[in-house]
Coordinates of C-alpha atoms and ligand atoms in Angstrom, one line a residue:
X767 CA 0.0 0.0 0.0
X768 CA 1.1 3.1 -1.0
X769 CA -0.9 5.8 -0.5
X770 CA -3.5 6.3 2.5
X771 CA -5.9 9.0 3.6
X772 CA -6.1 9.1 7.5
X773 CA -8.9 10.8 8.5
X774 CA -11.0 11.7 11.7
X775 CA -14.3 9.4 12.2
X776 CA -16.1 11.2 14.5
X777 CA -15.9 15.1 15.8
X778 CA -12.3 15.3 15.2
X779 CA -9.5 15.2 18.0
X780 CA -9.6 11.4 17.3
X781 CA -6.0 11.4 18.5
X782 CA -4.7 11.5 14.8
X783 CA -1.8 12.9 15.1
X784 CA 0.0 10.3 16.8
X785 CA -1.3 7.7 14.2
X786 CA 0.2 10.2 11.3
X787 CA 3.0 10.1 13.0
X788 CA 3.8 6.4 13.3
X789 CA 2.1 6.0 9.5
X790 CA 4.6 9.3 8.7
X791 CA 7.7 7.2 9.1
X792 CA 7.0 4.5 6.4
X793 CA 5.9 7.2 4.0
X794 CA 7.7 9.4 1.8
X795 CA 5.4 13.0 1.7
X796 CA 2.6 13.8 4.0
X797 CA 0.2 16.4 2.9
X798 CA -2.5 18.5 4.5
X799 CA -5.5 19.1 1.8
X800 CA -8.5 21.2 4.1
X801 CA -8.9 23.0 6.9
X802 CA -6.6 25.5 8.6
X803 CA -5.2 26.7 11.3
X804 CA -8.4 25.4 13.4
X805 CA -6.5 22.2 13.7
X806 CA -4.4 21.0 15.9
X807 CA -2.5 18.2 16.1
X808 CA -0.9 17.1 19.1
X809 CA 2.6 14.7 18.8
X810 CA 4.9 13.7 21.2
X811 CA 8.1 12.9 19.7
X812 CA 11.1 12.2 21.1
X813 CA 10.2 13.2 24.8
X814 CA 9.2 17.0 22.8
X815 CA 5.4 17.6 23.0
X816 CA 4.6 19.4 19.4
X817 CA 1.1 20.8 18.8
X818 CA 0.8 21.4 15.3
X819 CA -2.2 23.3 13.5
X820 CA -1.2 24.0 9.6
X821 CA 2.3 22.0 8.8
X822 CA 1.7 18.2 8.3
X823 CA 2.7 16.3 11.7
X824 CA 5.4 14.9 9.4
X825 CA 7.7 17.4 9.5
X826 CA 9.2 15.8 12.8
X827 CA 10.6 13.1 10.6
X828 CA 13.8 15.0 9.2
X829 CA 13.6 13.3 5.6
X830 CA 10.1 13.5 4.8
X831 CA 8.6 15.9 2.8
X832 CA 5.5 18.2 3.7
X833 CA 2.8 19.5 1.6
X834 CA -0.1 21.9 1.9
X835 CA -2.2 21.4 -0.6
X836 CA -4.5 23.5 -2.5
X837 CA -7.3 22.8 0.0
X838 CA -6.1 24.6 2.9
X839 CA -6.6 28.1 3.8
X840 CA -3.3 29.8 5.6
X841 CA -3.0 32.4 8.0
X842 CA 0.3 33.4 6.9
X843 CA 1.0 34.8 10.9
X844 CA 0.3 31.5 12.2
X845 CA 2.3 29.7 9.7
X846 CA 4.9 31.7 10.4
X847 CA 4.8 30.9 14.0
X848 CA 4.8 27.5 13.6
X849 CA 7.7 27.5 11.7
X850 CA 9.6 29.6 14.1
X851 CA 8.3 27.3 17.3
X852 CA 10.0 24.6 15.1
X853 CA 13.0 25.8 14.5
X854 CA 13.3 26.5 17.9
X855 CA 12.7 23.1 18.4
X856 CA 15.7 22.4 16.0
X857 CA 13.0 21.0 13.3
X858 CA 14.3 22.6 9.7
X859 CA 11.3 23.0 7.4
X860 CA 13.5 24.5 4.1
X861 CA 13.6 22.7 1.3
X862 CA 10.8 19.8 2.8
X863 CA 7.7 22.1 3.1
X864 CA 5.6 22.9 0.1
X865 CA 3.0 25.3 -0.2
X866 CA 0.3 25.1 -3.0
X867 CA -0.2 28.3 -5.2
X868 CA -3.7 27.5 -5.1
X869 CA -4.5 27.6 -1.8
X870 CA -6.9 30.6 -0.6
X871 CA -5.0 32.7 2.3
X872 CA -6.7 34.0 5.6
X873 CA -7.2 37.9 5.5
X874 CA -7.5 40.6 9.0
X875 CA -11.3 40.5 7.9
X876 CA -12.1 36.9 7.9
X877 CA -10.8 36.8 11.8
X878 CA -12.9 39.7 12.6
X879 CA -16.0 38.7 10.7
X880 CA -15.7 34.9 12.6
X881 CA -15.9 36.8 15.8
X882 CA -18.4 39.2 14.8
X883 CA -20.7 36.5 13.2
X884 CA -19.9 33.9 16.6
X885 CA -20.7 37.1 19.1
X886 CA -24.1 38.5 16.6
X887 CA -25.6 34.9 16.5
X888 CA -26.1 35.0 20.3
X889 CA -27.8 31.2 21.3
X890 CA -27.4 30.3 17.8
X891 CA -23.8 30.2 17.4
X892 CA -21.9 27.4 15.8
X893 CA -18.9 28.0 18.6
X894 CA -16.2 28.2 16.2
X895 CA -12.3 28.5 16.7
X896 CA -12.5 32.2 15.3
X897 CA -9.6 31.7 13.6
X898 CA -11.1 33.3 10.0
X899 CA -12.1 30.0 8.4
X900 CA -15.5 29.9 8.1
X901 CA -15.2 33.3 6.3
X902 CA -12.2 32.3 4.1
X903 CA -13.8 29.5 2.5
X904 CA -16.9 31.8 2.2
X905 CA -15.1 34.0 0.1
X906 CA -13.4 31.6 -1.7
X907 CA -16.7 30.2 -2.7
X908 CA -18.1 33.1 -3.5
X909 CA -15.2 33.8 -5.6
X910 CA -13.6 36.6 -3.6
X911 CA -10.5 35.1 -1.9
X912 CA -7.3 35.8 -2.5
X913 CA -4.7 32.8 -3.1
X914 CA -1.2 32.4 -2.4
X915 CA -0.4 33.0 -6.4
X916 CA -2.1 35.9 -6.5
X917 CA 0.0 37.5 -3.3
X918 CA 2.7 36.2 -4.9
X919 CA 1.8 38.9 -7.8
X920 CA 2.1 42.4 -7.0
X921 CA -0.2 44.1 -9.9
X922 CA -2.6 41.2 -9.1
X923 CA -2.8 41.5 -5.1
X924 CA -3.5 45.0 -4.9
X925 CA -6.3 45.0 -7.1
X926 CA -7.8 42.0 -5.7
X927 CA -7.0 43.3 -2.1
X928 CA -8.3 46.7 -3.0
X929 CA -11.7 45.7 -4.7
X930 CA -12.3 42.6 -2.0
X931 CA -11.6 45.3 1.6
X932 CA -13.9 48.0 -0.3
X933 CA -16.5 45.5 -0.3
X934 CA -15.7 44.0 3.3
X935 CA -15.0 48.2 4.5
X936 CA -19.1 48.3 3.6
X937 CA -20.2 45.2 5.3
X938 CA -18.3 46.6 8.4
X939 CA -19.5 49.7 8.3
X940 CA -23.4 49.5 7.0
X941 CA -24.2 45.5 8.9
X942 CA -21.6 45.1 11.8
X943 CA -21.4 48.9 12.8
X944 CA -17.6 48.7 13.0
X945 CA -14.2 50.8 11.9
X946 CA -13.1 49.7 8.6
X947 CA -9.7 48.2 7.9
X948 CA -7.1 50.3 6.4
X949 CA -5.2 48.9 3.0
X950 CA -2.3 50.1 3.6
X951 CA -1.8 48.4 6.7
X952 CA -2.9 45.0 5.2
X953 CA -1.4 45.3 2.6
X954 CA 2.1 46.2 3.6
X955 CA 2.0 43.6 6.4
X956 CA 1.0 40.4 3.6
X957 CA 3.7 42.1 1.4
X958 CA 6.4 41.0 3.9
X959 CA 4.3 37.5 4.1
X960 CA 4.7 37.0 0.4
X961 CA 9.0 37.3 0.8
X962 CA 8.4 34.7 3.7
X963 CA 6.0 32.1 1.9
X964 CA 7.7 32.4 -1.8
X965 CA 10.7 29.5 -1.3
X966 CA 7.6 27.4 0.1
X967 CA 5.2 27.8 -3.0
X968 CA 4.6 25.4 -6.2
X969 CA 2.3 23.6 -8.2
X970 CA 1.7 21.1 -5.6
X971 CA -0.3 18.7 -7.4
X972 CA 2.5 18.5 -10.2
X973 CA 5.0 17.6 -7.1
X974 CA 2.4 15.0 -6.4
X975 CA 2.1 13.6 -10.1
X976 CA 5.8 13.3 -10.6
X977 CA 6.1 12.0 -7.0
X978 CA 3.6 9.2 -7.7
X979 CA 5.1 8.5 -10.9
X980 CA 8.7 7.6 -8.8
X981 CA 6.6 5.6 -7.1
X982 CA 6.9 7.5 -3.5
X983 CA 4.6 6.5 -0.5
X984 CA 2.0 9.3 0.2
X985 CA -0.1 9.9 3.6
X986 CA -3.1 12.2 2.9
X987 CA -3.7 13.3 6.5
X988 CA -7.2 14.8 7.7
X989 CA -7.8 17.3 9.8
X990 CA -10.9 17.6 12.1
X991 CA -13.4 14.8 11.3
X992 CA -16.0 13.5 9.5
X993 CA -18.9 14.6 11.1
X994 CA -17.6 18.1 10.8
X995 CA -17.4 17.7 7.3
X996 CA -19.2 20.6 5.4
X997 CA -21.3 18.4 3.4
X998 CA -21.6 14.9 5.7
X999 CA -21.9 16.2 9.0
X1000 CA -23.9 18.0 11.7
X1001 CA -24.7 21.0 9.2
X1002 CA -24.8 24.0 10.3
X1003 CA -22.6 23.0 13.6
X1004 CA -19.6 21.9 10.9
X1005 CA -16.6 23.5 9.5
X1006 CA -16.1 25.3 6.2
X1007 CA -14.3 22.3 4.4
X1008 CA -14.6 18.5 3.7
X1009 CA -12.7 16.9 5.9
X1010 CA -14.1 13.3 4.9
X1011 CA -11.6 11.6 2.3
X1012 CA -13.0 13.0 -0.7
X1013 CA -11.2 16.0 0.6
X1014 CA -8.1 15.0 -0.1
X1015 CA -8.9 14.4 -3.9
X1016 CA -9.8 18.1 -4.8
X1017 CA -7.9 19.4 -1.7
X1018 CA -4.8 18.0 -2.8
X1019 CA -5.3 17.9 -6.3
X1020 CA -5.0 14.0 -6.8
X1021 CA -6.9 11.5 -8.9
X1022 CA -9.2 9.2 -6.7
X1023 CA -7.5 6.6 -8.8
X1024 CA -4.1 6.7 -6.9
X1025 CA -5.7 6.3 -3.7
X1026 CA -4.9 2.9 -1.9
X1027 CA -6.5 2.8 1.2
X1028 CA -8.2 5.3 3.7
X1029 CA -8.2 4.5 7.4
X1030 CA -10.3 6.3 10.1
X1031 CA -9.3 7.1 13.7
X1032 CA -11.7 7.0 15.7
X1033 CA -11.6 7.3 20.1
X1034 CA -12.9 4.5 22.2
X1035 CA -15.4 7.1 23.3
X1036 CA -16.3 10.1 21.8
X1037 CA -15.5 13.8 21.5
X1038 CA -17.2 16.6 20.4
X1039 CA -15.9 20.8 20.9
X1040 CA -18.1 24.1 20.3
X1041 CA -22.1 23.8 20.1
X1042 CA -23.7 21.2 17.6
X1043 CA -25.5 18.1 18.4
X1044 CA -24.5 15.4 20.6
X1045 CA -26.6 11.9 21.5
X1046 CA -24.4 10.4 23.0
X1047 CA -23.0 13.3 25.3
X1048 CA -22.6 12.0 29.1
X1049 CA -24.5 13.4 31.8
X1050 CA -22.0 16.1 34.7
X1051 CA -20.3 13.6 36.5
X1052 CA -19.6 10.6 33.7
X1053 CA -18.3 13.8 31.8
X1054 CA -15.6 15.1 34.4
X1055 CA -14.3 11.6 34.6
X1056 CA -13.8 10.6 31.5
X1057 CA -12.7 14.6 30.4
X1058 CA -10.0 14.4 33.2
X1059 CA -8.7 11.2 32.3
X1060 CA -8.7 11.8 28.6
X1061 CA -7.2 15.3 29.0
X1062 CA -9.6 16.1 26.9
X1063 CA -9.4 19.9 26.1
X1064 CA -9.1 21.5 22.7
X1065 CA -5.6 21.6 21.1
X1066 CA -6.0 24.9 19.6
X1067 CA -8.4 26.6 21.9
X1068 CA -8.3 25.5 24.9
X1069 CA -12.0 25.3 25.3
X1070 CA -13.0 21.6 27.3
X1071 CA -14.2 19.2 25.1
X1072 CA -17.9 17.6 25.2
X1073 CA -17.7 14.1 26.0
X1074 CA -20.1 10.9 25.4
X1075 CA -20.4 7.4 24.4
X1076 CA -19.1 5.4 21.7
X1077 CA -21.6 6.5 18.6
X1078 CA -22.1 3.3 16.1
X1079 CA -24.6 5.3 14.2
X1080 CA -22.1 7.7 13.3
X1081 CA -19.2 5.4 13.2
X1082 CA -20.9 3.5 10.7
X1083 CA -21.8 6.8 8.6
X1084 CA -17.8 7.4 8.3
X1085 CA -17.4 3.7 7.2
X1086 CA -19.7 4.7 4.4
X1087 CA -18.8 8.2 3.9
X1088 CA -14.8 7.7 3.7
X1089 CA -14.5 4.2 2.7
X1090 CA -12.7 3.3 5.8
X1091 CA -10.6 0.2 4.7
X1092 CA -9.3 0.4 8.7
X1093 CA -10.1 1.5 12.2
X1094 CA -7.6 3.0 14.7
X1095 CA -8.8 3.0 18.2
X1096 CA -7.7 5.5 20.2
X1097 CA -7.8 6.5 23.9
X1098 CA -8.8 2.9 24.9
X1099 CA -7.1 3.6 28.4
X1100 CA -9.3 6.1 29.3
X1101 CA -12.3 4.1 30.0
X1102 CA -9.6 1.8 32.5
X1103 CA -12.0 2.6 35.9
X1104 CA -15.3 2.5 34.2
X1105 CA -17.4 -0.8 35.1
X1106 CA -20.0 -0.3 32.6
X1107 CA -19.5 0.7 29.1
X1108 CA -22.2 1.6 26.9
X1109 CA -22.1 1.9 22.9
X1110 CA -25.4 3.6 20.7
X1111 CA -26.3 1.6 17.8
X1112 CA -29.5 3.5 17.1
X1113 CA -31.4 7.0 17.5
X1114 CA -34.8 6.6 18.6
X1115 CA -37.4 9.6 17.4
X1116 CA -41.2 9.8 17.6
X1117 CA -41.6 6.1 17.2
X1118 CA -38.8 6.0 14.4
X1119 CA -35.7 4.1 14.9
X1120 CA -32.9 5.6 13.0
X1121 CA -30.1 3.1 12.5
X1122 CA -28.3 5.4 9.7
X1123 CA -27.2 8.7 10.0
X1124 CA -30.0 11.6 9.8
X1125 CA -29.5 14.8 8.4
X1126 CA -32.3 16.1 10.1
X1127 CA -30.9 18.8 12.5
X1128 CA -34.3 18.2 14.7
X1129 CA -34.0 14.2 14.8
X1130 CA -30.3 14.8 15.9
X1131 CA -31.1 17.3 18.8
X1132 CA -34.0 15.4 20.4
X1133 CA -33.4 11.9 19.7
X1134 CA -33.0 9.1 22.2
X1135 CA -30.0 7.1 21.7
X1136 CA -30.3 3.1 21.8
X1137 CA -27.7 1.8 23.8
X1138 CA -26.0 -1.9 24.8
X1139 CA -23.9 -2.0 27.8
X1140 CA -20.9 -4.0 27.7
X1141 CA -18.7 -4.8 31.2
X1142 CA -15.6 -3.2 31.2
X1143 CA -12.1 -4.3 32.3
X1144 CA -11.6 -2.4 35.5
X1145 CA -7.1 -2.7 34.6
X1146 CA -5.0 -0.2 33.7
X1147 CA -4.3 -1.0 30.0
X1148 CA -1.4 1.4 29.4
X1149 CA 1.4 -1.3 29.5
X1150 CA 0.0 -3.5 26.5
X1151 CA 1.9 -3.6 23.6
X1152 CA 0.4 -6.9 22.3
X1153 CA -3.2 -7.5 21.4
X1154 CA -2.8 -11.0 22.6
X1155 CA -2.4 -9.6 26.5
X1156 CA -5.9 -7.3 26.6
X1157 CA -7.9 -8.2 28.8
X1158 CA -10.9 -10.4 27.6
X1159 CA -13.3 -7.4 28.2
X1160 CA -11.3 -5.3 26.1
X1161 CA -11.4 -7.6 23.1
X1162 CA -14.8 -8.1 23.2
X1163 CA -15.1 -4.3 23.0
X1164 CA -12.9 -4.3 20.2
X1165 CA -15.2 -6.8 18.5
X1166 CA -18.2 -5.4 19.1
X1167 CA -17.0 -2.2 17.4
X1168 CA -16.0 -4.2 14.4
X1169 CA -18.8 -6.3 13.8
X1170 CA -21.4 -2.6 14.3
X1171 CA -18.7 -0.6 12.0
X1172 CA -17.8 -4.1 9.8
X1173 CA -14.6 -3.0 9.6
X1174 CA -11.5 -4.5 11.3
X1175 CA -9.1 -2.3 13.8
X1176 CA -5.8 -2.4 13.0
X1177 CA -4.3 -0.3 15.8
X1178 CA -5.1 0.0 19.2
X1179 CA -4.0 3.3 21.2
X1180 CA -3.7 2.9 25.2
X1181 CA -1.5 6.0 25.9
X1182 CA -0.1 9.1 24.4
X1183 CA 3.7 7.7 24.0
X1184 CA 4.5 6.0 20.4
X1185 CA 5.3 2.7 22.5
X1186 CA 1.5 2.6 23.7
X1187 CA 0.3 1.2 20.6
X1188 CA -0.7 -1.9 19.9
X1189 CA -0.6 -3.4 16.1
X1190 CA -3.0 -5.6 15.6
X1191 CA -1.5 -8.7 13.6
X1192 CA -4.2 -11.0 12.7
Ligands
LIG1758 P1 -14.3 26.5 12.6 O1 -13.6 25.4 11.9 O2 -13.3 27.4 13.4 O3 -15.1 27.4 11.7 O4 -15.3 25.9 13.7 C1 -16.5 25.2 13.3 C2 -16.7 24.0 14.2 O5 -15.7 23.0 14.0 C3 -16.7 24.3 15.7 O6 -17.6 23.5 16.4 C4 -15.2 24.0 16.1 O7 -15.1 23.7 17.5 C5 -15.0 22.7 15.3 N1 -13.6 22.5 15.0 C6 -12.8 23.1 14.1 N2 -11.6 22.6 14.1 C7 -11.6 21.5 14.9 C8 -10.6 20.6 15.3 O8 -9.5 20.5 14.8 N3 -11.1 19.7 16.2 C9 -12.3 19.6 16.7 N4 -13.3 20.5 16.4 C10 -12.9 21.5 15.5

């Protein structure tokens, strides 16, 4: 197998980035194809805790090259950062990061409209990162972003910059009842970011051709998950991109011919952060519990995450959705002390069982989730490093999970530390 999408089966925060890490080392490039800087993946690597949010977690591997693809929208000041954190870090991104020409870039007034659309919709508000990426993809949709190539372009940026802020200036001023942003500022602070991102920028899906065609191993890696996918999940309470595999194919610029094999992360629980839809959320004290044991607070935020039971319903939605050829596991340790475990395998609405994913915003807000409860293991499960010593408990689990997703796991995470994952040989 050659090349493999990884994506996020659930909310996102699956734990993906230390499955892209291990999966980094036997490939050659790893490329990031949607989202942005809303991400963030969290790797420990040699004792050195990285959170990353726009370069691919593969950068850590010194010979592998990085790409961010056409997909991705970049807030050049946080990309910046991160490469500076890096090379603080001693991690040299020259020459092994590419940056796609294509790719739409993150402007003063997508930030500021986030945070003016999250404050004005009062009860209503999705609860995004406010990071500008809901209103970057708007724009690029609506066919008034600005891409990497054209920054790159002197003539070209100004007279985009210039026609796009009038039109933004007016929106500020006549809806939001705000100061407009001056040009000038803008523009002379992206012109320094276009000396900074230039030896970064190509034709990325060209690299990617020619790659393929020396036959070099690529990992497609995801970033939030499926049910935050655009068009696949909890609409509106989703992000701006598709972060389901068929992301990768326009967000990277890649036939889905030369795809091999996607493979979904998903936690032995499950995660959810910002407003949105939950049926499985736990009630107060199940919560603290299993949010204290899973550390489970937002990468790039901060905020604490929601947290409920394993979803089949949506698990099996993913399977569907992505294709998933493999499960990863994740966070299996977490539910260690719990004696009961409980997994939904239906929703349950005004006499209707619902035993595949609705779109229906209403049946997911007030729906009753069907559960099974399985025993648990009541062991601490962070020493295992073969599948053979789980405890019997724990494989059932695991089984369970396969036969409601009818897909097999292939890795098994029980701790945070590369050596606390378990490869599941069959
Ligand atoms: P946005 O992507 O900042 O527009 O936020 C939209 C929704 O996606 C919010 O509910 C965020 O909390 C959620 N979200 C965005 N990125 C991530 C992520 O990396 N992990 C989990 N949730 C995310």
């Amino acid at each position: 197998m050659s090349n493999i999408i990884l994506i996020g089966a659930q909310w996102g925060d699956e734990g993906k980035g230390k499955i892209i890490d291990l999966l980094a080392e036997r490939s050659d490039i790893i490329v990031r194809y949607q989202g942005g800087n809303n991400a963030g993946h969290t790797v420990k690597f040699e004792d050195k805790k990285f959170v990353l949010h726009l370069i691919p977690s593969g950068i850590l591997h010194a010979k592998k090259v990085c790409v961010i693809g056409n997909g991705v929208v970049i807030d050049p000041k946080a990309l910046e950062d991160e490469i500076a954190m890096l090379k603080a870090k001693s991690v040299n991104v020259r020459g092994r990061l590419f940056i796609s020409d294509q790719a739409h870039i993150i402007f003063p007034y997508h930030l500021l409209i986030d945070e003016l659309l999250e404050s004005a919709k009062g009860s209503g508000k999705i609860g995004t990162t406010k990071k500008g990426i809901g209103p970057c993809y708007a724009d690029k949709v609506a066919r008034r972003g600005i891409r990497v190539v054209d920054l790159m372009n002197d003539k070209v940026f100004k007279s985009r910059l210039k026609f796009i802020l009038d039109e933004k200036n007016l929106l500020l001023n006549k809806i939001f009842r705000t100061k407009s942003l001056s040009f000038q500022s803008i523009y002379r602070e992206y012109q320094r970011y276009r000396s900074f991102l230039k030896p970064f920028v190509c034709n990325t899906s060209v690299l990617l051709d020619e790659a393929y065609k020396k036959r070099k191993k690529v990992l497609f890696e995801g970033a939030q998950g499926t049910l935050l996918d655009v068009d696949h999940g909890t609409y509106p309470y989703v992000t701006s991109s598709n972060a389901s595999a068929g992301g990768a194919i326009t967000g990277a610029g890649v036939s889905p011919a030369r795809i091999d094999k996607v493979i979904g992360v998903v936690k032995a629980y499950t995660t959810r952060v910002g407003e949105g839809p939950f049926p499985t959320e736990f009630s107060p004290k199940l919560m603290e519990h299993v949010r204290t044991r899973g550390e489970e607070f937002g990468a790039t935020t901060g905020r604490p995450r929601r947290c409920g039971w394993f979803d089949a319903v949506i698990g099996r939605h993913a399977v569907r959705i992505n294709g998933l050829g493999e499960l990863a596991v994740m966070k299996l340790d977490v539910l260690d002390e719990l004696s009961e475990i409980k997994i939904c395998t239906a929703y349950r609405y005004k006499g209707k069982t619902y035993k595949h994913f609705p779109a229906d915003i209403e049946v997911l807000e007030n729906c009753t989730p069907v559960y099974e409860t399985h025993p648990g293991w009541k062991t601490p499960l962070d020493h295992i490093h073969r599948f053979q010593d789980l405890p019997k408990n724990v494989k059932k689990y695991l089984k369970r999970l396969e036969r409601l997703l009818e897909t097999k796991v292939s890795i098994v995470s029980v701790g945070s530390k590369r050596i606390q994952t378990i490869f599941v040989k069959r």
